[in-house]
XYZ file of C-alpha atoms in Angstrom:
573
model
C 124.242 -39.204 13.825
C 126.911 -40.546 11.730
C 129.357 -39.181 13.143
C 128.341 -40.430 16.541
C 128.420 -44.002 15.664
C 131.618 -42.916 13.786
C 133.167 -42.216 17.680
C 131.411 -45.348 19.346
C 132.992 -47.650 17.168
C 136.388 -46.270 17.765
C 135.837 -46.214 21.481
C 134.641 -49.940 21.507
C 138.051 -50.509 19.100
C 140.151 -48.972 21.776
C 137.966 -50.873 24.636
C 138.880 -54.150 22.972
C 142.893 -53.081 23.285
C 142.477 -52.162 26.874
C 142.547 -54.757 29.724
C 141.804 -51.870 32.460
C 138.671 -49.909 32.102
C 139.611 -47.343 34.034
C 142.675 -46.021 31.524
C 140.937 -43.708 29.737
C 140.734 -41.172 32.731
C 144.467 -41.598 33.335
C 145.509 -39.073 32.031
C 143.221 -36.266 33.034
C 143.672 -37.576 36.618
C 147.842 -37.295 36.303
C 147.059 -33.806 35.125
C 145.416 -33.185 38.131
C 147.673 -33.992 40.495
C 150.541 -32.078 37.887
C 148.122 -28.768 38.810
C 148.504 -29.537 42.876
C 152.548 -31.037 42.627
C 152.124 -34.425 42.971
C 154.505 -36.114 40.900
C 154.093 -37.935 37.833
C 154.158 -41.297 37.367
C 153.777 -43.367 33.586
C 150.150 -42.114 32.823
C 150.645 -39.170 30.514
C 151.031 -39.362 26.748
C 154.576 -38.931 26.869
C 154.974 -41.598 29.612
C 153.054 -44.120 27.529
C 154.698 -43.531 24.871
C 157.681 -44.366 26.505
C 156.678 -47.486 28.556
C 155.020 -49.088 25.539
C 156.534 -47.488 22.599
C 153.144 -46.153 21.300
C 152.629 -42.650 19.661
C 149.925 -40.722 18.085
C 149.042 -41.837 15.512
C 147.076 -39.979 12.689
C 143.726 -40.696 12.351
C 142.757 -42.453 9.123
C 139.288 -41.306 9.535
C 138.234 -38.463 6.845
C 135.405 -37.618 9.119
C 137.471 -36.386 11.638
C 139.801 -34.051 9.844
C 142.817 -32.850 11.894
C 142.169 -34.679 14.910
C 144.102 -37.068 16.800
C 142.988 -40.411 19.076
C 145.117 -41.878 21.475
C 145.896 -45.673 21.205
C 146.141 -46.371 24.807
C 147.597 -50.184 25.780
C 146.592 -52.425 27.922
C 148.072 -52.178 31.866
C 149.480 -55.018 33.628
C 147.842 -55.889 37.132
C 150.772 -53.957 38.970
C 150.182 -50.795 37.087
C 146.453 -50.588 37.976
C 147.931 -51.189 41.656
C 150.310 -48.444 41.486
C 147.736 -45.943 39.512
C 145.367 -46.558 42.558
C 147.725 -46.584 45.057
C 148.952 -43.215 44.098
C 144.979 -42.195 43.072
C 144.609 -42.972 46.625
C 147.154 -39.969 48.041
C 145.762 -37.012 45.481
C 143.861 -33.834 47.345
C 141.215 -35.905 48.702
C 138.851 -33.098 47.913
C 138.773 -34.200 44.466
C 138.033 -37.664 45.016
C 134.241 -37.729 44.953
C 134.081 -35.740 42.255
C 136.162 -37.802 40.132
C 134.046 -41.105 41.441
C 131.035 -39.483 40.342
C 132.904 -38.626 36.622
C 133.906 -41.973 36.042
C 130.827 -43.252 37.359
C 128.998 -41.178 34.527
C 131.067 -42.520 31.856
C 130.616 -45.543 32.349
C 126.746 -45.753 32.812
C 126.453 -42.906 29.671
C 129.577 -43.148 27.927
C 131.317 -45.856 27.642
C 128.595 -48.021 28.138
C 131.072 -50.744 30.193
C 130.761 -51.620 34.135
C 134.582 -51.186 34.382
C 136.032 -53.791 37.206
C 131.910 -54.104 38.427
C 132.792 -52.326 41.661
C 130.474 -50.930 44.305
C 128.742 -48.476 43.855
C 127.531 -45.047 46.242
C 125.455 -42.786 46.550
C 126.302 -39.003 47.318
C 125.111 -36.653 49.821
C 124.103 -34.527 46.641
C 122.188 -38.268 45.374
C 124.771 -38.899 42.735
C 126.314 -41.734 42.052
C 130.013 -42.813 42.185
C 132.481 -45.927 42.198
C 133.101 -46.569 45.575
C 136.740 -47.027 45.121
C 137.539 -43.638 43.582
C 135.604 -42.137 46.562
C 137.154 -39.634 49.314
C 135.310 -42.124 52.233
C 136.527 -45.273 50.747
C 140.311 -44.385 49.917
C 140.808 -42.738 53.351
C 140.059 -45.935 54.732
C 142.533 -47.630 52.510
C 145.289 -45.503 53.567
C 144.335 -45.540 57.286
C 144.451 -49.600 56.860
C 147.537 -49.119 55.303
C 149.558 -46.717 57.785
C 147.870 -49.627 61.201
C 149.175 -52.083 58.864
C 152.594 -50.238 59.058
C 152.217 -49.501 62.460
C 151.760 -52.846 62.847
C 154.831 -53.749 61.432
C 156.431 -51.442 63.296
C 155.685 -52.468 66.369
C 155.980 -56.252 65.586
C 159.808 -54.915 64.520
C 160.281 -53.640 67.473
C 158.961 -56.308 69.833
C 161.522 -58.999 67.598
C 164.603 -56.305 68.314
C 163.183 -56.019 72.358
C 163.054 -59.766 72.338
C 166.346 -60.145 70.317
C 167.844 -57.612 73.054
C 166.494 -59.451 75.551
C 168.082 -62.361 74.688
C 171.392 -61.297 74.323
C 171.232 -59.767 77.307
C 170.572 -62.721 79.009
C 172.821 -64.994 77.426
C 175.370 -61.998 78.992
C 173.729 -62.677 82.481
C 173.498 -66.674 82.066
C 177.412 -65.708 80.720
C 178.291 -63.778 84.078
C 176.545 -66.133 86.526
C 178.712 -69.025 84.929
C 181.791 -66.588 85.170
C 180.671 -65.969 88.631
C 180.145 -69.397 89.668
C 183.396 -70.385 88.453
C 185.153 -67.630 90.248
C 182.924 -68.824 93.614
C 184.203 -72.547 93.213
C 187.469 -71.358 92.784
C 187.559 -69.210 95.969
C 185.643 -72.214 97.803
C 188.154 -74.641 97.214
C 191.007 -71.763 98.161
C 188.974 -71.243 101.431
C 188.734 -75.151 102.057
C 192.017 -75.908 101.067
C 193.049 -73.203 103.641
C 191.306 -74.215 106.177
C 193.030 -77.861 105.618
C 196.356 -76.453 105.447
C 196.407 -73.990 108.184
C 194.320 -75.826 110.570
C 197.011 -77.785 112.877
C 196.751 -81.507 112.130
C 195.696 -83.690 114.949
C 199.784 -85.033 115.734
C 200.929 -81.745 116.552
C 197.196 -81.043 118.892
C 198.508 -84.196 120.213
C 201.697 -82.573 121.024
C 200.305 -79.421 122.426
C 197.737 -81.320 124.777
C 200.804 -83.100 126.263
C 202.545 -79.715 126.420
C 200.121 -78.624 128.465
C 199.927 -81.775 130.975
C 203.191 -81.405 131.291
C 203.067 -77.688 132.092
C 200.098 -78.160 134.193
C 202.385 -80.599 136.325
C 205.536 -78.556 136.209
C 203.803 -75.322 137.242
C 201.867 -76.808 140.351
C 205.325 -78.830 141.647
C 207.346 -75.581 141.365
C 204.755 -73.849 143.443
C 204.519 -76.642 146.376
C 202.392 -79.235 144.402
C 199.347 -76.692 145.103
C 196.446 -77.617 142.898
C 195.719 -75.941 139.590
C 193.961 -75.885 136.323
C 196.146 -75.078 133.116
C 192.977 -74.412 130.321
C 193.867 -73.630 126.844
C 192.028 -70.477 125.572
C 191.563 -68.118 122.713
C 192.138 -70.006 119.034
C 192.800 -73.117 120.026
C 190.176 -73.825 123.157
C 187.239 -72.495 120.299
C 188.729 -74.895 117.154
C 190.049 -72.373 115.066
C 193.763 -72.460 115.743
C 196.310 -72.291 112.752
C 200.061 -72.219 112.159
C 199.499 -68.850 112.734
C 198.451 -68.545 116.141
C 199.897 -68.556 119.023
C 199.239 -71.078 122.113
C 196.566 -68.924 124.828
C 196.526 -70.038 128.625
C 194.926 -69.240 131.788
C 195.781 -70.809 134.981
C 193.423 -71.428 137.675
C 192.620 -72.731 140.954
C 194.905 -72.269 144.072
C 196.754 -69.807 142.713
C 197.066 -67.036 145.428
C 200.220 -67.265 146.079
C 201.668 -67.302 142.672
C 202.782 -64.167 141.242
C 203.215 -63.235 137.059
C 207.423 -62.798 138.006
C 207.755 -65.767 139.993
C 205.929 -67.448 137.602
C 207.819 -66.168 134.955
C 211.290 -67.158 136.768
C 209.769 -71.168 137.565
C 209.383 -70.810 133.812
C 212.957 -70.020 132.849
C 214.149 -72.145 135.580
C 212.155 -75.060 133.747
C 213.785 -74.459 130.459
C 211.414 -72.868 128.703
C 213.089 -69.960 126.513
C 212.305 -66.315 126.490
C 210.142 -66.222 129.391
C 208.693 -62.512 129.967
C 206.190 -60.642 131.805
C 204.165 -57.728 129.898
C 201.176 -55.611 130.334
C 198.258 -56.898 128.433
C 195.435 -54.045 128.872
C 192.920 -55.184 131.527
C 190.528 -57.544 132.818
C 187.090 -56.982 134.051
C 186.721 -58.611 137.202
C 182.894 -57.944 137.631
C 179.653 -56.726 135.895
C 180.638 -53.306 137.010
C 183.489 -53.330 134.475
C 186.142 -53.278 137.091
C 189.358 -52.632 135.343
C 192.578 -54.360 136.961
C 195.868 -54.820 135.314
C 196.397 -58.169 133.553
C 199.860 -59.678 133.520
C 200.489 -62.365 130.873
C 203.496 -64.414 130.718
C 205.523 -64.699 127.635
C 207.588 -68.205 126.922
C 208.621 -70.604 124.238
C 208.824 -73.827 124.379
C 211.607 -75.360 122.329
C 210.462 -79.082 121.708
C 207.643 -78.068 119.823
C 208.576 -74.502 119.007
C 205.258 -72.839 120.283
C 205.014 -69.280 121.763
C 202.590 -69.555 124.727
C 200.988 -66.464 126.235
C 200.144 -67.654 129.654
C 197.488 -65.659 132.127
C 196.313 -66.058 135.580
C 192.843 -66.684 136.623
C 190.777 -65.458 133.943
C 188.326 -68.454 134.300
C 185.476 -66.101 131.960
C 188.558 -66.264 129.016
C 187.571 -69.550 129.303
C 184.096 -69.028 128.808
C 184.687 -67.070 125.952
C 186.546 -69.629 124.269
C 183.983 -71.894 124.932
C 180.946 -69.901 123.222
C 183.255 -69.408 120.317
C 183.664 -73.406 120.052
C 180.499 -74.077 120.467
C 178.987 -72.001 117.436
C 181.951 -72.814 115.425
C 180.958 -77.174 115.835
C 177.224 -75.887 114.780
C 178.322 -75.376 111.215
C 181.649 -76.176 109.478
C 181.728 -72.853 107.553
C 181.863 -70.877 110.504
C 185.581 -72.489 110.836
C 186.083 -71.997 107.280
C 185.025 -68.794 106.687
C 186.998 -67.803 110.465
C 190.243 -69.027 109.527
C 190.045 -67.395 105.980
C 189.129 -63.727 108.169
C 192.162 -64.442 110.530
C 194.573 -65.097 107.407
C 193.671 -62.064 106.006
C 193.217 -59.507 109.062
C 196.499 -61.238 109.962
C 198.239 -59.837 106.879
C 196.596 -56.655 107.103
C 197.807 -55.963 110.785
C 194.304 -56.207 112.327
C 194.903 -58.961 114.602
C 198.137 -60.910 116.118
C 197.980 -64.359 117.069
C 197.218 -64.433 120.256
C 193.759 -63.275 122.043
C 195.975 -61.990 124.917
C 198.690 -60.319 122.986
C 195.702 -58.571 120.829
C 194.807 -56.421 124.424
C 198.554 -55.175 124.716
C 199.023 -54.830 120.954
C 197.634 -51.624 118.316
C 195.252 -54.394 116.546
C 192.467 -52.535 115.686
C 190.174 -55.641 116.412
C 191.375 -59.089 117.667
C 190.585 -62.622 116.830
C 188.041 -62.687 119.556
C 185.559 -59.672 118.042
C 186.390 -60.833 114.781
C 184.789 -64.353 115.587
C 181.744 -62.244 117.280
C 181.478 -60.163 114.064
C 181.080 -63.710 111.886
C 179.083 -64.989 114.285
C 176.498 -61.835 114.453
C 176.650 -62.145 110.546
C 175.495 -65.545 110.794
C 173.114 -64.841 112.869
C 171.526 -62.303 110.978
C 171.845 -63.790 107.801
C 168.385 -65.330 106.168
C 167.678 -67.757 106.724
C 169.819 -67.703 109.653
C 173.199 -70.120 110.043
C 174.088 -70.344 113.667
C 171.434 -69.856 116.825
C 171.200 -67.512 119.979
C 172.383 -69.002 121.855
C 172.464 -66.521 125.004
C 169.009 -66.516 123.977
C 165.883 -68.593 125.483
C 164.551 -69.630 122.197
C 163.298 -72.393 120.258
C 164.689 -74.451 117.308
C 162.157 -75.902 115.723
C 159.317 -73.068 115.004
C 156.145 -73.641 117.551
C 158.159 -75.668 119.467
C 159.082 -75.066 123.094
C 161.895 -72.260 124.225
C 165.443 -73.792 125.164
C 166.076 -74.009 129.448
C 169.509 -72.500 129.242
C 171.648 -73.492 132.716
C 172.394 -70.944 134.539
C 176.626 -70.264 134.868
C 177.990 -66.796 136.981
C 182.292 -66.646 136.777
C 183.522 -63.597 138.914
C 179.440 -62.692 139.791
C 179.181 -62.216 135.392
C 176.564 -63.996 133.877
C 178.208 -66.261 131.389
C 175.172 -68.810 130.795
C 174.624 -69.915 127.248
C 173.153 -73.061 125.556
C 176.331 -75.732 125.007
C 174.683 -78.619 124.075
C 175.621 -77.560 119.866
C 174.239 -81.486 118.876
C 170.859 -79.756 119.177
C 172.076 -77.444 116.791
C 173.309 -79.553 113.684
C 171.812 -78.500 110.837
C 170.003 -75.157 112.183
C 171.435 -73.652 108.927
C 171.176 -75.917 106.650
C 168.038 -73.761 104.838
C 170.695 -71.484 103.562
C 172.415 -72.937 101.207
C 175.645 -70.729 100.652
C 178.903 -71.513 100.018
C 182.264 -70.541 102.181
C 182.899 -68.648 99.466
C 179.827 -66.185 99.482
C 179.416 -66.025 102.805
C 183.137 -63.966 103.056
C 182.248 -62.074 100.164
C 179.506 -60.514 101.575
C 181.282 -60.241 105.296
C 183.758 -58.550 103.505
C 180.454 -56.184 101.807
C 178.550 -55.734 104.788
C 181.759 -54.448 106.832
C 183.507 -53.226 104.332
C 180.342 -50.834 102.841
C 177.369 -51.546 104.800
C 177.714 -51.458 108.014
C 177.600 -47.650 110.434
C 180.356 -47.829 112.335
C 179.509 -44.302 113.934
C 175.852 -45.110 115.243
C 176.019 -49.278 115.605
C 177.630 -52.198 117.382
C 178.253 -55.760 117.323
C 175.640 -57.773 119.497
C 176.272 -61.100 118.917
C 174.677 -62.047 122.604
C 171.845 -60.707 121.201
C 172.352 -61.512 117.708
C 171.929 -57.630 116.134
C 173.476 -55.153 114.308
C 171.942 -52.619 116.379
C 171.580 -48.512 117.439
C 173.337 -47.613 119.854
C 171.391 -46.107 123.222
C 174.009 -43.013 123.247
C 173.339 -42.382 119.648
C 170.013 -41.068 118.109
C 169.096 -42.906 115.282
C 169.140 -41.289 112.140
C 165.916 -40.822 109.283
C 165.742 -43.668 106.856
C 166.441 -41.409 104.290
C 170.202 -40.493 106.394
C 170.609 -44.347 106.744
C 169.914 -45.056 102.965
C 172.766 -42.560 102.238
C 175.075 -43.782 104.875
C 175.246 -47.450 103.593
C 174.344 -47.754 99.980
C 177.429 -50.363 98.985
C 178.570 -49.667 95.265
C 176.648 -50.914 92.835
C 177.806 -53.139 90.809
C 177.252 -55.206 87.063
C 179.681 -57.596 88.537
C 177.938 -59.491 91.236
C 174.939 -61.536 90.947
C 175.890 -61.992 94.485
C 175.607 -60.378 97.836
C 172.407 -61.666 99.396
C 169.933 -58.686 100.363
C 169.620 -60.517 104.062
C 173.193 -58.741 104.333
C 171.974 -55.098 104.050
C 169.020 -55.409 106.604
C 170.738 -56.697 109.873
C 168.603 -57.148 113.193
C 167.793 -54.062 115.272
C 167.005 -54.289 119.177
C 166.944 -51.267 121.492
C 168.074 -53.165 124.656
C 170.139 -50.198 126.754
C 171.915 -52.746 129.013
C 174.767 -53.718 126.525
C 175.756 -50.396 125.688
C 179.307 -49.112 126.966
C 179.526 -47.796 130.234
C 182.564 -45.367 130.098
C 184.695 -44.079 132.758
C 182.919 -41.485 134.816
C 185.885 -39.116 134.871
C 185.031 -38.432 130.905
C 182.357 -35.459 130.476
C 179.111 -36.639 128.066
C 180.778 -34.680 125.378
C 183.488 -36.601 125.376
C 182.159 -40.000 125.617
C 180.059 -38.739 122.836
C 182.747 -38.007 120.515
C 184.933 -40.771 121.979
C 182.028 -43.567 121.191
C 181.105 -41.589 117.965
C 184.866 -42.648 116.363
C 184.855 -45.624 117.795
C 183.750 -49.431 116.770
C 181.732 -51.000 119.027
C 181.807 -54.821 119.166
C 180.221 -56.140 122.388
C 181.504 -58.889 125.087
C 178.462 -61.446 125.015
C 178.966 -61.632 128.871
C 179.980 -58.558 130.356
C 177.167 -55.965 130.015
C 178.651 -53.285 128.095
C 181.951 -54.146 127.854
C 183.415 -52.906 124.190
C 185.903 -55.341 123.089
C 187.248 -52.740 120.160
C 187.249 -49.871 122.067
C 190.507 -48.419 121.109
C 189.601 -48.834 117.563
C 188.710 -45.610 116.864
C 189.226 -42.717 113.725
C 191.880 -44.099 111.699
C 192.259 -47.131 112.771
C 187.835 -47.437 111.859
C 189.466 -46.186 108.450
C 191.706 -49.240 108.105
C 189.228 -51.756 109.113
C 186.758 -50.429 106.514
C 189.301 -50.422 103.930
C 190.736 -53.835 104.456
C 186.978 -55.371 103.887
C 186.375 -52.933 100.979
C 189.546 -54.621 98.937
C 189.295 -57.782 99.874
C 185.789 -57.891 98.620
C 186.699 -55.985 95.534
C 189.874 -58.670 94.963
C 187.701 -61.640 95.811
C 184.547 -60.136 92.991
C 187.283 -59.581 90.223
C 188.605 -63.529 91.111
C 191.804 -62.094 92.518
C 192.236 -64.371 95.193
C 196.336 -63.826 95.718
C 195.360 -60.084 96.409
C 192.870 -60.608 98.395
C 194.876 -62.928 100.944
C 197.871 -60.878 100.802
C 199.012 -57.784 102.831
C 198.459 -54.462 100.894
């Protein structure tokens, strides 16, 4: 018995040196995880001995001859947070057991309640400290890994977000860089338009050029009456320095001829007067084709090269369609003049309407200003009107009476009264600028120049009747434009152009040609349609190459005008 009480009282001496109750076990519980390979950490004798610079010491005790006690210090809060942080990760197998041990000790032991913990009760009804326990330590290191997880994911949402940011402060970064390089083409294309457009002295001049001529030509020809009407450029407002002066001359004119004409010219002093060959005319809805003369002069006061026609009174008409769309909205004129500069450089136009039917241009100023205007129309919301087309306005409201006209038996009725008109486009807000961009995008990528045409009578990009129109999957591969970081720009209303299926405005050809070769003639060939004559192609020797050039000329100009290079976009390449 003595030598029991000898053993409490050195227990309760080492007690009162300990701050953690659990300390004694330390040991036995780093040799068990030595026997499995866990590694060690400070809680053998050696590693005390080394943290706190405590050994064995000898007992003093005669009673206990030859045996040794272990002076064990007292641990600091963080190592009884590492001990059961690491307790936590042994061969959970163990754990219960060991909750149950120390649980015993206490209660018969040591006699202390340790930190006063839960406690459990066993399947086997034993007790044990809850936090040495297999149940309870799982749960602290399945708190511990969502906790982490946690983390984790937080960390990653802040990098997502932090990603997200930069990249838009690299969009916000681009869309300033790209509004920049818009404002800058803007004010090119406005400053262009300014420049090129004549200025009112010298339309002064040219209207008093034409009296003049007017009078000259009907007193050389017995003072018979006729009409001198300016066409092409300058009858539809978008004549430039560049173009050249269009004519027609009608009324009594039966008895003049293109060479007589030609010689009352010369005779008149007007320099360089010639007679050429300038493709043909369509004298009825049957597409009639007759010979068209034009007359070639120059007249030296105000240095003007005229191109002078007789009786082509539906040129006039034309001109007069082209006019009135281009008054509805000022960036049709804009945006037109800017097109003519640079097909001009690029050899797909000359400056004349008249000289364009005798010359190689693949298009012409004429189907050029139907291409912008079928653009417009088709852009959404839409800039310019039908207005071949009985419609209304204002939405609900009541369809448009449209007066009748017939030059030559060809219906050439359409709405002129373009006041009605101002501000039909003023929902889309665009600029000059981004309106020729995506011309340029849509022509230049979009566009199927082997299955559509040009409509602008009815305001479509449309199928052809002779063609069969292809799956949506064949269209999707035929005018994907290239994709590009670049843009924030080309409006989606560009890809998706109108679609009708009217037969009556597709080419008629000649009916010498077999159906396999209008086939593969209209297959090669771009098709932009005469918004009076029924199925009269105005490009129809644009075909195989020359489709080549037109596609290329609108692919690097809108490549030039994305990158900001305006000077190689409006120059000839």
């Amino acid at each position: 018995m003595a030598r029991v009480r000898k053993q409490r009282e050195r227990l309760d001496k080492q007690r009162s040196q300990a701050t953690c109750e659990d300390a004694y076990c330390a040991t036995g519980s780093s040799n068990h995880r030595n026997s499995f390979g866990y590694s060690r950490h400070s809680w053998t004798v050696a590693g005390l001995d080394a943290q706190f610079s405590h050994g064995l010491s000898h007992d003093s005790d005669t009673d206990l001859d030859d045996e040794y006690s272990l002076l064990i210090p007292g641990l600091s809060k963080m190592d009884v947070q590492i001990f059961l942080w690491e307790y936590a990760y042994i061969p959970d197998n163990y754990q219960d057991d060991i909750a149950t041990l120390i649980r015993y000790l206490r209660r018969d032991e040591w006699r202390i309640h340790g930190s006063k913990g839960s406690i459990v009760v066993f399947d086997w009804n034993l007790e044990g400290v809850q936090k040495y326990s297999r149940e309870y330590n799982q749960n602290k290191i399945r708190k511990v890994e969502l906790r982490e997880q946690d983390e984790a994911k937080k960390a990653q949402e802040a990098a997502q977000r932090q990603q997200e940011e930069w990249n838009r402060q690299q969009e916000i970064a681009r869309e300033q860089e790209m509004v920049k390089r818009m404002k800058v083409t803007d004010d090119f294309i406005w400053k262009m338009h300014k420049s090129h457009v004549v200025s009112q002295v010298n339309l002064v001049k040219l209207e008093k050029l034409m009296k003049s001529l007017e009078a000259e030509i009907s007193e050389s020809f017995g003072f018979c009456f006729v009409t001198l009407s300016a066409v092409g450029s300058y009858a539809a407002g978008t004549f430039t320095h560049q173009s050249e002066l269009d004519l027609t001359l009608t009324g009594n004119i039966k008895d003049i001829e293109a060479t007589t004409l030609a010689d009352s010219l010369g005779n008149l002093g007007y320099e360089g007067s010639t007679v050429s060959i300038g493709g043909t005319r369509h004298a009825s809805s049957l597409l009639e084709s007759v010979p068209q003369s034009i007359v070639t002069f120059t007249d030296s006061r105000t240095g003007m090269t005229c191109h002078l026609t007789l009786n082509e009174p539906i040129t006039i008409r034309r001109s007069k369609l082209i006019q009135t769309y281009a008054l509805i909205d000022s960036r049709f004129g804009a945006v037109m003049v800017a097109l003519n500069h640079l097909a001009f450089q690029r050899h797909l136009l000359t400056g004349s309407i008249h000289h364009d039917r005798k010359s190689p241009a693949p298009v012409g100023s004429y189907a050029l200003a139907l291409m912008l205007i079928t653009f417009f129309q088709t852009e959404s919301p839409p800039i310019l009107p039908r207005l071949q087309q009985t419609e209304s306005h204002d939405e609900g409201g009541d369809s448009r009476v449209i007066k009748e006209t017939f030059v030559q038996g060809i219906d050439c009725s359409f709405d002129q009264d373009w006041r009605f008109y101002q501000g039909f486009g003023i929902k889309n807000t665009k600029s000059a600028a981004e309106l020729l961009i995506e011309f340029c995008r849509f022509f230049g990528y979009v566009f199927d120049y082997e299955s559509k045409e040009v409509n602008a009578r009815l305001g479509a990009f449309r199928w052809r009747s002779d063609q069969t129109k292809p799956t949506n999957k064949a269209v999707a591969a035929k005018t994907t434009p290239p994709s590009s970081s670049k843009v924030s720009t080309p409006s989606p209303s560009s890809l998706s152009a109108v679609t009708e299926t009217d037969s009556t405005s597709s080419y008629t050809p000649s009916p010498s040609l077999s159906s396999q070769s209008r086939a593969r003639n209209d297959a090669d060939t771009f098709h932009v349609m005469d918004p009076f004559t029924v199925g009269l192609n105005l490009t129809s020797t644009c075909r195989e190459d020359l489709v080549r050039t037109v596609k290329e000329c609108f692919q690097e100009t809108y490549e030039a005008l994305m990158e900001g290079n305006i000077n190689m976009a409006f120059s000839g390449l």
